[in-house]
Coordinates of C-alpha atoms and ligand atoms in Angstrom, one line a residue:
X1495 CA 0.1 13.7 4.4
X1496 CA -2.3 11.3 2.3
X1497 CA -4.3 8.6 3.9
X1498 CA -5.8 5.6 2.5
X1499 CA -5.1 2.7 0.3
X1500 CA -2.3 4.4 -2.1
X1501 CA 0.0 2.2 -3.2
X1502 CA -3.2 -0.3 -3.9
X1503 CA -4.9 1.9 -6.2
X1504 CA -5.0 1.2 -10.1
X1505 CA -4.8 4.4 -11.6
X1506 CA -1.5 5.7 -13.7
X1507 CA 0.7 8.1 -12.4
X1508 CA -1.2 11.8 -11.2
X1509 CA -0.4 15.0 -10.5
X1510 CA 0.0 16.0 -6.8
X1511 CA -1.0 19.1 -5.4
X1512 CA 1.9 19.1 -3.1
X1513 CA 5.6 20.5 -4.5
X1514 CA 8.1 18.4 -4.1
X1515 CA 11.6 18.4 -5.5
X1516 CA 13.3 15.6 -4.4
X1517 CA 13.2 12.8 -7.1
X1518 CA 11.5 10.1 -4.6
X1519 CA 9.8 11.3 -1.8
X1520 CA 8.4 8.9 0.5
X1521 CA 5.4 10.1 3.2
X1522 CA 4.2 8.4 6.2
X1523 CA 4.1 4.8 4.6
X1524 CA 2.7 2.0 6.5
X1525 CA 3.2 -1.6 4.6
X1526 CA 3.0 -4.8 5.3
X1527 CA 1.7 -8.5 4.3
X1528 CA -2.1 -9.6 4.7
X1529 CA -3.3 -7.8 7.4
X1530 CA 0.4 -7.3 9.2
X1531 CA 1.9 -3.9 8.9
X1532 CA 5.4 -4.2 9.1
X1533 CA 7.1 -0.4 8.1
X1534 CA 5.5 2.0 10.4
X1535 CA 5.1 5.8 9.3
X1536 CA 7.9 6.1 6.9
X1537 CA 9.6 9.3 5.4
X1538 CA 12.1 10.2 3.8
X1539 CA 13.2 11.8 0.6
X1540 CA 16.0 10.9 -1.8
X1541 CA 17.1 14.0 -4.2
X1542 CA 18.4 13.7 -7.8
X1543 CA 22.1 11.8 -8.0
X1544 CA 21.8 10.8 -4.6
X1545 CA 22.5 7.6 -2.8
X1546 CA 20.3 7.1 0.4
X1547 CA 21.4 4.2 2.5
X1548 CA 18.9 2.4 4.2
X1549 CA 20.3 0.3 6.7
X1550 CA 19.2 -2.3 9.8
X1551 CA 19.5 -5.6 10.5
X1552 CA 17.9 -9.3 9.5
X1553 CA 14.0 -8.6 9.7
X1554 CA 14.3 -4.7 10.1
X1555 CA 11.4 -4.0 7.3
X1556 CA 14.5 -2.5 4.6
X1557 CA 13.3 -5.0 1.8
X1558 CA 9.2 -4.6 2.7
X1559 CA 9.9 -0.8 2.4
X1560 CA 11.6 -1.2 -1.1
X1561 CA 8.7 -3.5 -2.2
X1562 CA 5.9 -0.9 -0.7
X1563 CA 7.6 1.8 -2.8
X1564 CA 8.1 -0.2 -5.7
X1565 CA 3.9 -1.2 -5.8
X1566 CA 4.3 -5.1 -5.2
X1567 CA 2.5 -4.9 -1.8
X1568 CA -0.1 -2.7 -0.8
X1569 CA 0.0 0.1 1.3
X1570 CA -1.8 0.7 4.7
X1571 CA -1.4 4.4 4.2
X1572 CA 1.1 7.1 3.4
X1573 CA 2.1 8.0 -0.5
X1574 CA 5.1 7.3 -2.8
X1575 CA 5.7 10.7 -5.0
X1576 CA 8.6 10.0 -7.7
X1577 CA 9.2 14.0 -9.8
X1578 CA 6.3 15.1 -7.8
X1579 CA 4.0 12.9 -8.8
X1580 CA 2.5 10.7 -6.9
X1581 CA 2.9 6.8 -7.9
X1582 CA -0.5 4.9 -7.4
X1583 CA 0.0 1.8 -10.2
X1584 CA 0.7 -1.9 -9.5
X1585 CA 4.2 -2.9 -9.5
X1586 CA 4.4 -3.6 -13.6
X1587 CA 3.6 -0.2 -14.7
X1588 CA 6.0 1.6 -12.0
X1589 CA 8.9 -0.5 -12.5
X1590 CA 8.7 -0.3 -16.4
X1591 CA 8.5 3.6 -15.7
X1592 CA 10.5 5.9 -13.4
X1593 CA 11.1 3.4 -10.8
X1594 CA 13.8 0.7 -11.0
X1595 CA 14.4 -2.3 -9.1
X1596 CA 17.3 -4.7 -8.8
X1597 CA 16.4 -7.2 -5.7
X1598 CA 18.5 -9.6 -3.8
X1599 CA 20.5 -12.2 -5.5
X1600 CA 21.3 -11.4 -9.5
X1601 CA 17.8 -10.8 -11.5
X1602 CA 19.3 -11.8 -14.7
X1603 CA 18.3 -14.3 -17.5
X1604 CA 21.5 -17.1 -16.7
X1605 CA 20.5 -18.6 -20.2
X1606 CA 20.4 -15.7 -22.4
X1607 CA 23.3 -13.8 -23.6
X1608 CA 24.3 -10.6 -22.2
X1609 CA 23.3 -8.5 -24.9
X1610 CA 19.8 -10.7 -24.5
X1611 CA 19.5 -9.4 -21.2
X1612 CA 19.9 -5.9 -22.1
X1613 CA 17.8 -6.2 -25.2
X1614 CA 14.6 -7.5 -23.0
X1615 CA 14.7 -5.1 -20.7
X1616 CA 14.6 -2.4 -23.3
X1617 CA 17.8 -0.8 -21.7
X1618 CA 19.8 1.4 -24.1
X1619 CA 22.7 -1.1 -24.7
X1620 CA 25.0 2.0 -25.3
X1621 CA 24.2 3.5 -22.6
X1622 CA 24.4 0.5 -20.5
X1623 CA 27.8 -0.1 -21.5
X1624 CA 29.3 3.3 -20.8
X1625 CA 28.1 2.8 -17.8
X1626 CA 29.7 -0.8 -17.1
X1627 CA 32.4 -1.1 -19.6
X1628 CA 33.4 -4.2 -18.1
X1629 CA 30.2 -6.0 -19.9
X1630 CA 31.4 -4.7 -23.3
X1631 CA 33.7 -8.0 -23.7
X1632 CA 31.0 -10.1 -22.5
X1633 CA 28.0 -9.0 -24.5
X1634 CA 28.0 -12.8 -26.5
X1635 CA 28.0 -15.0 -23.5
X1636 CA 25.2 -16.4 -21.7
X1637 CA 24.9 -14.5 -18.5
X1638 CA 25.3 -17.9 -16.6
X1639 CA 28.7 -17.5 -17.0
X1640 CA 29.4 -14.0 -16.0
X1641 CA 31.2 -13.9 -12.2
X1642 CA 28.8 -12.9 -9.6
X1643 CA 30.2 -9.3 -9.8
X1644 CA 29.7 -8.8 -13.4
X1645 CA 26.0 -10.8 -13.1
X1646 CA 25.2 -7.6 -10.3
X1647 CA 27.2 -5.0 -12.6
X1648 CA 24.1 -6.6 -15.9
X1649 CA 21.2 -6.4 -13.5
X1650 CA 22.2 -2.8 -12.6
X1651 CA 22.7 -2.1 -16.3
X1652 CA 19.2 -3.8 -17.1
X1653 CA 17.6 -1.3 -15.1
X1654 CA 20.0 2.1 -15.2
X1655 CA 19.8 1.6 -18.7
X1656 CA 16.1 2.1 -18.8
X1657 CA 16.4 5.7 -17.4
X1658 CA 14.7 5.4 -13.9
X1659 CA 14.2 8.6 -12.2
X1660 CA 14.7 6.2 -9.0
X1661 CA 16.7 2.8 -8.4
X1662 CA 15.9 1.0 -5.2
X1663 CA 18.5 -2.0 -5.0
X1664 CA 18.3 -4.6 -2.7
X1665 CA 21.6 -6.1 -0.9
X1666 CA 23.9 -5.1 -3.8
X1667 CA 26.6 -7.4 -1.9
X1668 CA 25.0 -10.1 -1.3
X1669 CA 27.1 -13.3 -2.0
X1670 CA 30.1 -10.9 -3.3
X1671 CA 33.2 -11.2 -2.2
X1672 CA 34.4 -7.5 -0.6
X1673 CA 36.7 -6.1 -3.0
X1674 CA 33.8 -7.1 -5.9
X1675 CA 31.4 -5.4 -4.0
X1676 CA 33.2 -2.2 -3.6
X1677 CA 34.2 -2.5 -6.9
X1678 CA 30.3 -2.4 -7.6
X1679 CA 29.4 0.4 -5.3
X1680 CA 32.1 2.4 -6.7
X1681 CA 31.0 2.2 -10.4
X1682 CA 27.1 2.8 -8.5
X1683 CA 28.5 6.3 -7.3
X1684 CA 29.5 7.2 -10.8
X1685 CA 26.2 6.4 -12.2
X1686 CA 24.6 8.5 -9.9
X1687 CA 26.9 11.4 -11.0
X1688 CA 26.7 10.6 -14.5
X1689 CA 23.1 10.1 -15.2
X1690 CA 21.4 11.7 -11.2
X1691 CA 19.1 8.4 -10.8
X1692 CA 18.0 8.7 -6.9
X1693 CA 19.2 6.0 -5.5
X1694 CA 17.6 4.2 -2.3
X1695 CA 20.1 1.3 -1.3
X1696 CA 19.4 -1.0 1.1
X1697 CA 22.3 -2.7 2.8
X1698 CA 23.0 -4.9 5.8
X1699 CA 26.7 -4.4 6.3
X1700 CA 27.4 -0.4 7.6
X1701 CA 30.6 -0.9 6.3
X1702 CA 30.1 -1.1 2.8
X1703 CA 27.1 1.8 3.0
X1704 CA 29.6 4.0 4.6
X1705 CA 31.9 3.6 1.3
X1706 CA 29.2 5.2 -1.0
X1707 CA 26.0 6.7 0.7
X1708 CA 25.7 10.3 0.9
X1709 CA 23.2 9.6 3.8
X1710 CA 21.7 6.9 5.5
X1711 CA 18.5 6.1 7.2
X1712 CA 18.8 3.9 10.2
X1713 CA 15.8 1.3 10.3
X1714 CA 14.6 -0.8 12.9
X1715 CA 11.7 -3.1 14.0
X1716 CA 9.6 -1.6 11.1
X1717 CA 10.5 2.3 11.6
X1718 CA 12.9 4.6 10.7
X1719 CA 14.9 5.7 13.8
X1720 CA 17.6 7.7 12.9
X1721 CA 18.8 9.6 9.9
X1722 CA 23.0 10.8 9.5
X1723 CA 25.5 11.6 7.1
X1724 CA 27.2 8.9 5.3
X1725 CA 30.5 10.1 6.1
X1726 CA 29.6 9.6 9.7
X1727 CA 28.5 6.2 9.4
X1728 CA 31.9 4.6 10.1
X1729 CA 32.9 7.0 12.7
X1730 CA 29.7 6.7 14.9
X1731 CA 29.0 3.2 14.4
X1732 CA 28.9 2.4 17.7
X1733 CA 25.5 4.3 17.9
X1734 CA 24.5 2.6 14.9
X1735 CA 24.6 -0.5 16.1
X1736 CA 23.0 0.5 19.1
X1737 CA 20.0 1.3 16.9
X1738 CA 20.1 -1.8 14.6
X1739 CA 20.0 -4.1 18.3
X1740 CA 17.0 -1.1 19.0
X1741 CA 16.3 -0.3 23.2
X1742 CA 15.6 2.8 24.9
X1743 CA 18.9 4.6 24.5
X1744 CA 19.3 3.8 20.5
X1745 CA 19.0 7.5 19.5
X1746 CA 21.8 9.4 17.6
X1747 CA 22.1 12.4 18.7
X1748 CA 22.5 15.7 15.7
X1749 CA 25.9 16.8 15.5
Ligands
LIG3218 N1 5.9 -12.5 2.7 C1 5.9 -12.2 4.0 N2 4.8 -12.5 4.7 C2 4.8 -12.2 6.0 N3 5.8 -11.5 6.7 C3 6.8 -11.2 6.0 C4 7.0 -11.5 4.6 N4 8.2 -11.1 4.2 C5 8.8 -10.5 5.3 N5 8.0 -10.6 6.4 C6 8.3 -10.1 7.7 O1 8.5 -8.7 7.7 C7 9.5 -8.3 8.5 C8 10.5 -7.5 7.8 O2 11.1 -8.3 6.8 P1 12.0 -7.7 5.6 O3 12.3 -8.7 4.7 O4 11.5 -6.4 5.2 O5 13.4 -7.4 6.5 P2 14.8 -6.9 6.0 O6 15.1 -5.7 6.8 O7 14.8 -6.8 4.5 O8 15.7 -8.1 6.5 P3 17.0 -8.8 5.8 O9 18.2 -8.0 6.2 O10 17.0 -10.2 6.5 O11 16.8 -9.0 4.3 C9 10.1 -9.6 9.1 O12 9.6 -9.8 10.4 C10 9.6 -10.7 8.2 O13 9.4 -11.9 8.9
LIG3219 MG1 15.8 -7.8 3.1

């Protein structure tokens, strides 16, 4: 495992010696804010066309982690690697290359059109809208006006249509209503299938992660305490809440 100041280096992109094939692989990162590391030691890997959930509750350290990955803090120690290579840049030049980011609330332009939105982004508009056929209809209007739903489906499109090798997404149901936000995750699995971004998706509620993630890292206080199978989530949640709360006995057990 690297050591050092990564993530706060200024360098492009370089080679790594070490093979890796998962699409993001994250190793031993410690993050934080000023002097206050707040993720602890983080690992984990996502593989191409998967959907990692990574899950905890208010204050855990999910959104810190995305933002350590994704360059905008610096990093205590540990390394990002995205296709085996490790990511050292500032936050601009990873998120315009093979990482994407879609944060917490909608990161649209409300006054420009939808086809605006695309269009400064770069995204490939056909592309975008195979993806989210739902946006076709709407491309003329300002993306103000667009339901909450449809605002999330744009700021995914923005940033699938870019061709990340990675999309980190922040609370994808925040402020949704359920049935939108299933809707959403649903149309998320297929663009995992369709085009095998690596998706790292950090969510609050199990019970919408259990819907889509093919795994899902359990975080609290900072560190990554437990790792199962999505399809478990719902079935074992007692245990999962254990480890969101945290204590001595919050340990899932392999099955
Ligand atoms: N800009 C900041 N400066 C200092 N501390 C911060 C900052 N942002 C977050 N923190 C602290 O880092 C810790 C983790 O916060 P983070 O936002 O990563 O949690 P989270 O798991 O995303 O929570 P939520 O589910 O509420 O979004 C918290 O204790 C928080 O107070
Ligand atoms: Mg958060």
């Amino acid at each position: 495992m690297a050591t050092g100041n990564a993530l706060a280096a200024s360098t492009e992109s370089a080679p790594t010696t070490t093979a890796s094939t998962a699409a993001l692989d994250v190793r031993g990162l410690t993050a934080g804010y000023g002097s206050l590391a707040v993720i602890h030691d983080v690992s984990f890997s996502v593989g191409r066309g998967e959907i990692v959930g990574l899950l905890g509750r208010n204050g855990a350290g999910k959104t810190t982690t995305l933002m350590a990955i994704a360059g905008f803090l610096g990093g205590y120690g540990g390394e990002v690697l995205v296709d085996g290579r490790a990511l050292t840049g500032p936050a601009h030049r990873r998120s315009r290359g093979p990482v994407g980011i879609v944060l917490e609330g909608r990161s649209v332009f409300p006054s420009l059109t939808v086809r605006q939105n695309l269009g400064l982004a770069q995204a490939d508009v056909d592309e975008a809208l195979g993806l989210f056929p739902e946006l076709t209809p709407k491309l003329p209007l300002r993306a103000g006006l667009l339901s909450g739903g449809e605002q999330q489906m744009l700021a995914l499109a923005r940033t699938v249509g870019r061709h990340p090798s990675v999309l980190l997404i922040d609370e994808l149901s925040f402020g949704l209503a359920p049935a939108v936000s299933e809707r959403i995750l649903e149309r998320l699995r297929a663009v995992a299938e369709a085009t095998a971004v690596a998706v790292l998706l950090v969510e609050q509620h199990l019970h919408f992660a259990a819907s889509v993630v093919d795994r899902a890292l359990i975080m609290n206080e900072g560190v990554v305490r437990a790792e199962l199978p999505g399809p478990e989530l719902a079935s074992r949640e007692q245990e999962v809440e254990r480890i969101y709360l945290g204590g001595p006995d919050a340990v899932v057990a392999p099955t």
